[in-house]
Amino acid sequence: MGRIPKKRKAVDAKVDKNKQYSLKEASSIVKTVNTTKFDASVDLHIRLGVDPKKADQAIRGTVTLPHGTGKTKRVLVLCTPDKEADAKSAGADFVGLDEFVQKIEAGWVDVDVIVATPSVMPKIGKLGKILGPRNLMPNPKTGTVTNDVAAAVNEVKGGKIAFKVDKAGIIHASIGRVSFSPEKIAENSHSLIDAIIKAKPSSAKGTYLKSVFMASSMSPAIAVETKSLMN
């Protein structure tokens, strides 16, 4: 193993790996342990006591973060011509149908969110293998399959994020930037965690929030105390 840089050692020393911090404490510490020169993303990694293989425990949903993510999301709207003006006026970055279906088939996925109208979904179904693994496939459950494309674009641009449990039972989500105040980081975190708690299936037994970690890009992970979050 290579030597750990002094700067990284100093940062690691600020986080007690044997301690669980309150969400308020973690939201302050994550700002002090950032070593990047750019405005790094602040992420939550939440391990749930669910079995994602069971359909009713494959947790997914959306939540609007009160302070946004700090990132301008690129939105593609796939729709018929009569909806294009609505999508463009709402601020969609890309609007169309056949042209973009062909581009995606050729490997283009330079967007963060895809919104589609129900009528065009038959054309998009074949893109599942490309969009599914990237969590880009439009889905009625996340509000990205809708006739009200303007409202969907406004929600995404306004801080709406989608979350989904992975095969290991973990939800990974970006909830802000290190430039955010500790208060904004904590409030965004609470909004996401509350939405995940509300999505708890009745069939999930035992401890639901198994662990919560907060980290920014290339920083040590900070363990967050979970019992108070369930209250």
GROMACS .gro file of C-alpha atoms in nm, residues 34-183:
model
  150
   34ASN     CA    1  -1.343   1.776   0.255
   35THR     CA    2  -1.005   1.765   0.077
   36THR     CA    3  -1.115   1.848  -0.278
   37LYS     CA    4  -1.065   2.185  -0.443
   38PHE     CA    5  -1.406   2.168  -0.612
   39ASP     CA    6  -1.753   2.196  -0.458
   40ALA     CA    7  -1.785   1.827  -0.373
   41SER     CA    8  -2.112   1.640  -0.349
   42VAL     CA    9  -2.238   1.539  -0.003
   43ASP     CA   10  -2.385   1.190  -0.012
   44LEU     CA   11  -2.582   0.966   0.221
   45HIS     CA   12  -2.539   0.588   0.218
   46ILE     CA   13  -2.830   0.425   0.401
   47ARG     CA   14  -2.836   0.049   0.467
   48LEU     CA   15  -3.188  -0.085   0.517
   49GLY     CA   16  -3.317  -0.400   0.682
   50VAL     CA   17  -3.499  -0.515   0.369
   51ASP     CA   18  -3.467  -0.789   0.110
   52PRO     CA   19  -3.460  -0.607  -0.228
   53LYS     CA   20  -3.535  -0.938  -0.406
   54LYS     CA   21  -3.888  -0.922  -0.265
   55ALA     CA   22  -4.105  -0.693  -0.479
   56ASP     CA   23  -4.268  -0.516  -0.184
   57GLN     CA   24  -3.928  -0.447  -0.024
   58ALA     CA   25  -3.758  -0.300  -0.332
   59ILE     CA   26  -3.775   0.049  -0.182
   60ARG     CA   27  -3.792   0.337  -0.427
   61GLY     CA   28  -3.947   0.681  -0.434
   62THR     CA   29  -3.888   1.053  -0.474
   63VAL     CA   30  -3.841   1.348  -0.243
   64THR     CA   31  -3.799   1.721  -0.300
   65LEU     CA   32  -3.501   1.847  -0.103
   66PRO     CA   33  -3.584   2.185   0.058
   67HIS     CA   34  -3.250   2.333  -0.049
   68GLY     CA   35  -3.201   2.145  -0.376
   69THR     CA   36  -2.894   1.937  -0.458
   70GLY     CA   37  -2.666   2.222  -0.559
   71LYS     CA   38  -2.637   2.065  -0.902
   72THR     CA   39  -2.819   2.177  -1.213
   73LYS     CA   40  -2.977   1.862  -1.351
   74ARG     CA   41  -2.989   1.802  -1.726
   75VAL     CA   42  -3.339   1.689  -1.821
   76LEU     CA   43  -3.447   1.511  -2.139
   77VAL     CA   44  -3.819   1.506  -2.219
   78LEU     CA   45  -3.935   1.237  -2.462
   79CYS     CA   46  -4.276   1.337  -2.593
   80THR     CA   47  -4.501   1.399  -2.893
   81PRO     CA   48  -4.475   1.737  -3.073
   82ASP     CA   49  -4.780   1.882  -2.893
   83LYS     CA   50  -4.595   1.863  -2.559
   84GLU     CA   51  -4.262   2.004  -2.677
   85ALA     CA   52  -4.342   2.370  -2.611
   86ASP     CA   53  -4.448   2.294  -2.251
   87ALA     CA   54  -4.127   2.102  -2.186
   88LYS     CA   55  -3.906   2.374  -2.334
   89SER     CA   56  -4.078   2.656  -2.145
   90ALA     CA   57  -4.030   2.463  -1.818
   91GLY     CA   58  -3.655   2.452  -1.881
   92ALA     CA   59  -3.596   2.103  -2.024
   93ASP     CA   60  -3.244   2.078  -2.171
   94PHE     CA   61  -3.339   1.834  -2.447
   95VAL     CA   62  -3.682   1.775  -2.602
   96GLY     CA   63  -3.787   1.534  -2.877
   97LEU     CA   64  -3.845   1.166  -2.942
   98ASP     CA   65  -3.714   0.960  -3.234
   99GLU     CA   66  -3.387   1.154  -3.260
  100PHE     CA   67  -3.307   1.092  -2.893
  101VAL     CA   68  -3.422   0.729  -2.897
  102GLN     CA   69  -3.168   0.672  -3.174
  103LYS     CA   70  -2.896   0.863  -2.987
  104ILE     CA   71  -2.956   0.657  -2.670
  105GLU     CA   72  -2.946   0.334  -2.871
  106ALA     CA   73  -2.605   0.451  -2.998
  107GLY     CA   74  -2.484   0.502  -2.640
  108TRP     CA   75  -2.569   0.866  -2.560
  109VAL     CA   76  -2.680   0.910  -2.197
  110ASP     CA   77  -2.554   1.261  -2.121
  111VAL     CA   78  -2.852   1.351  -1.898
  112ASP     CA   79  -2.946   1.322  -1.531
  113VAL     CA   80  -3.322   1.265  -1.560
  114ILE     CA   81  -3.551   1.150  -1.841
  115VAL     CA   82  -3.921   1.244  -1.841
  116ALA     CA   83  -4.164   1.080  -2.083
  117THR     CA   84  -4.533   1.098  -2.167
  118PRO     CA   85  -4.732   0.771  -2.136
  119SER     CA   86  -4.807   0.761  -2.510
  120VAL     CA   87  -4.438   0.732  -2.607
  121MET     CA   88  -4.344   0.463  -2.353
  122PRO     CA   89  -4.386   0.178  -2.609
  123LYS     CA   90  -4.104   0.336  -2.811
  124ILE     CA   91  -3.884   0.372  -2.502
  125GLY     CA   92  -3.930   0.020  -2.364
  126LYS     CA   93  -3.649  -0.115  -2.581
  127LEU     CA   94  -3.408   0.127  -2.412
  128GLY     CA   95  -3.448  -0.046  -2.075
  129LYS     CA   96  -3.115  -0.230  -2.095
  130ILE     CA   97  -2.931   0.099  -2.144
  131LEU     CA   98  -3.134   0.326  -1.914
  132GLY     CA   99  -3.224   0.079  -1.637
  133PRO     CA  100  -2.873   0.022  -1.495
  134ARG     CA  101  -2.818   0.400  -1.493
  135ASN     CA  102  -3.146   0.462  -1.308
  136LEU     CA  103  -3.262   0.677  -1.601
  137MET     CA  104  -3.566   0.476  -1.715
  138PRO     CA  105  -3.884   0.686  -1.683
  139ASN     CA  106  -4.118   0.542  -1.421
  140PRO     CA  107  -4.470   0.642  -1.308
  141LYS     CA  108  -4.368   0.578  -0.943
  142THR     CA  109  -4.105   0.852  -0.959
  143GLY     CA  110  -4.328   1.094  -1.149
  144THR     CA  111  -4.120   1.077  -1.467
  145VAL     CA  112  -4.396   0.920  -1.678
  146THR     CA  113  -4.662   1.190  -1.699
  147ASN     CA  114  -4.865   1.405  -1.937
  148ASP     CA  115  -4.780   1.713  -1.728
  149VAL     CA  116  -4.422   1.737  -1.851
  150ALA     CA  117  -4.384   2.100  -1.737
  151ALA     CA  118  -4.459   2.011  -1.375
  152ALA     CA  119  -4.218   1.714  -1.387
  153VAL     CA  120  -3.935   1.932  -1.526
  154ASN     CA  121  -4.002   2.202  -1.265
  155GLU     CA  122  -3.988   1.946  -0.983
  156VAL     CA  123  -3.656   1.801  -1.103
  157LYS     CA  124  -3.502   2.145  -1.151
  158GLY     CA  125  -3.637   2.246  -0.809
  159GLY     CA  126  -3.454   1.975  -0.615
  160LYS     CA  127  -3.662   1.662  -0.660
  161ILE     CA  128  -3.450   1.346  -0.644
  162ALA     CA  129  -3.529   0.978  -0.689
  163PHE     CA  130  -3.396   0.711  -0.454
  164LYS     CA  131  -3.380   0.336  -0.500
  165VAL     CA  132  -3.242   0.053  -0.287
  166ASP     CA  133  -2.967  -0.146  -0.459
  167LYS     CA  134  -2.913  -0.523  -0.456
  168ALA     CA  135  -2.716  -0.495  -0.131
  169GLY     CA  136  -3.003  -0.317   0.045
  170ILE     CA  137  -2.837   0.026   0.037
  171ILE     CA  138  -2.969   0.360  -0.086
  172HIS     CA  139  -2.705   0.601  -0.217
  173ALA     CA  140  -2.814   0.963  -0.272
  174SER     CA  141  -2.658   1.304  -0.316
  175ILE     CA  142  -2.821   1.556  -0.081
  176GLY     CA  143  -2.615   1.869  -0.139
  177ARG     CA  144  -2.269   2.022  -0.170
  178VAL     CA  145  -1.994   2.098   0.081
  179SER     CA  146  -2.058   2.468   0.015
  180PHE     CA  147  -2.400   2.428   0.179
  181SER     CA  148  -2.434   2.540   0.542
  182PRO     CA  149  -2.448   2.260   0.803
  183GLU     CA  150  -2.815   2.349   0.856
   0.00000   0.00000   0.00000
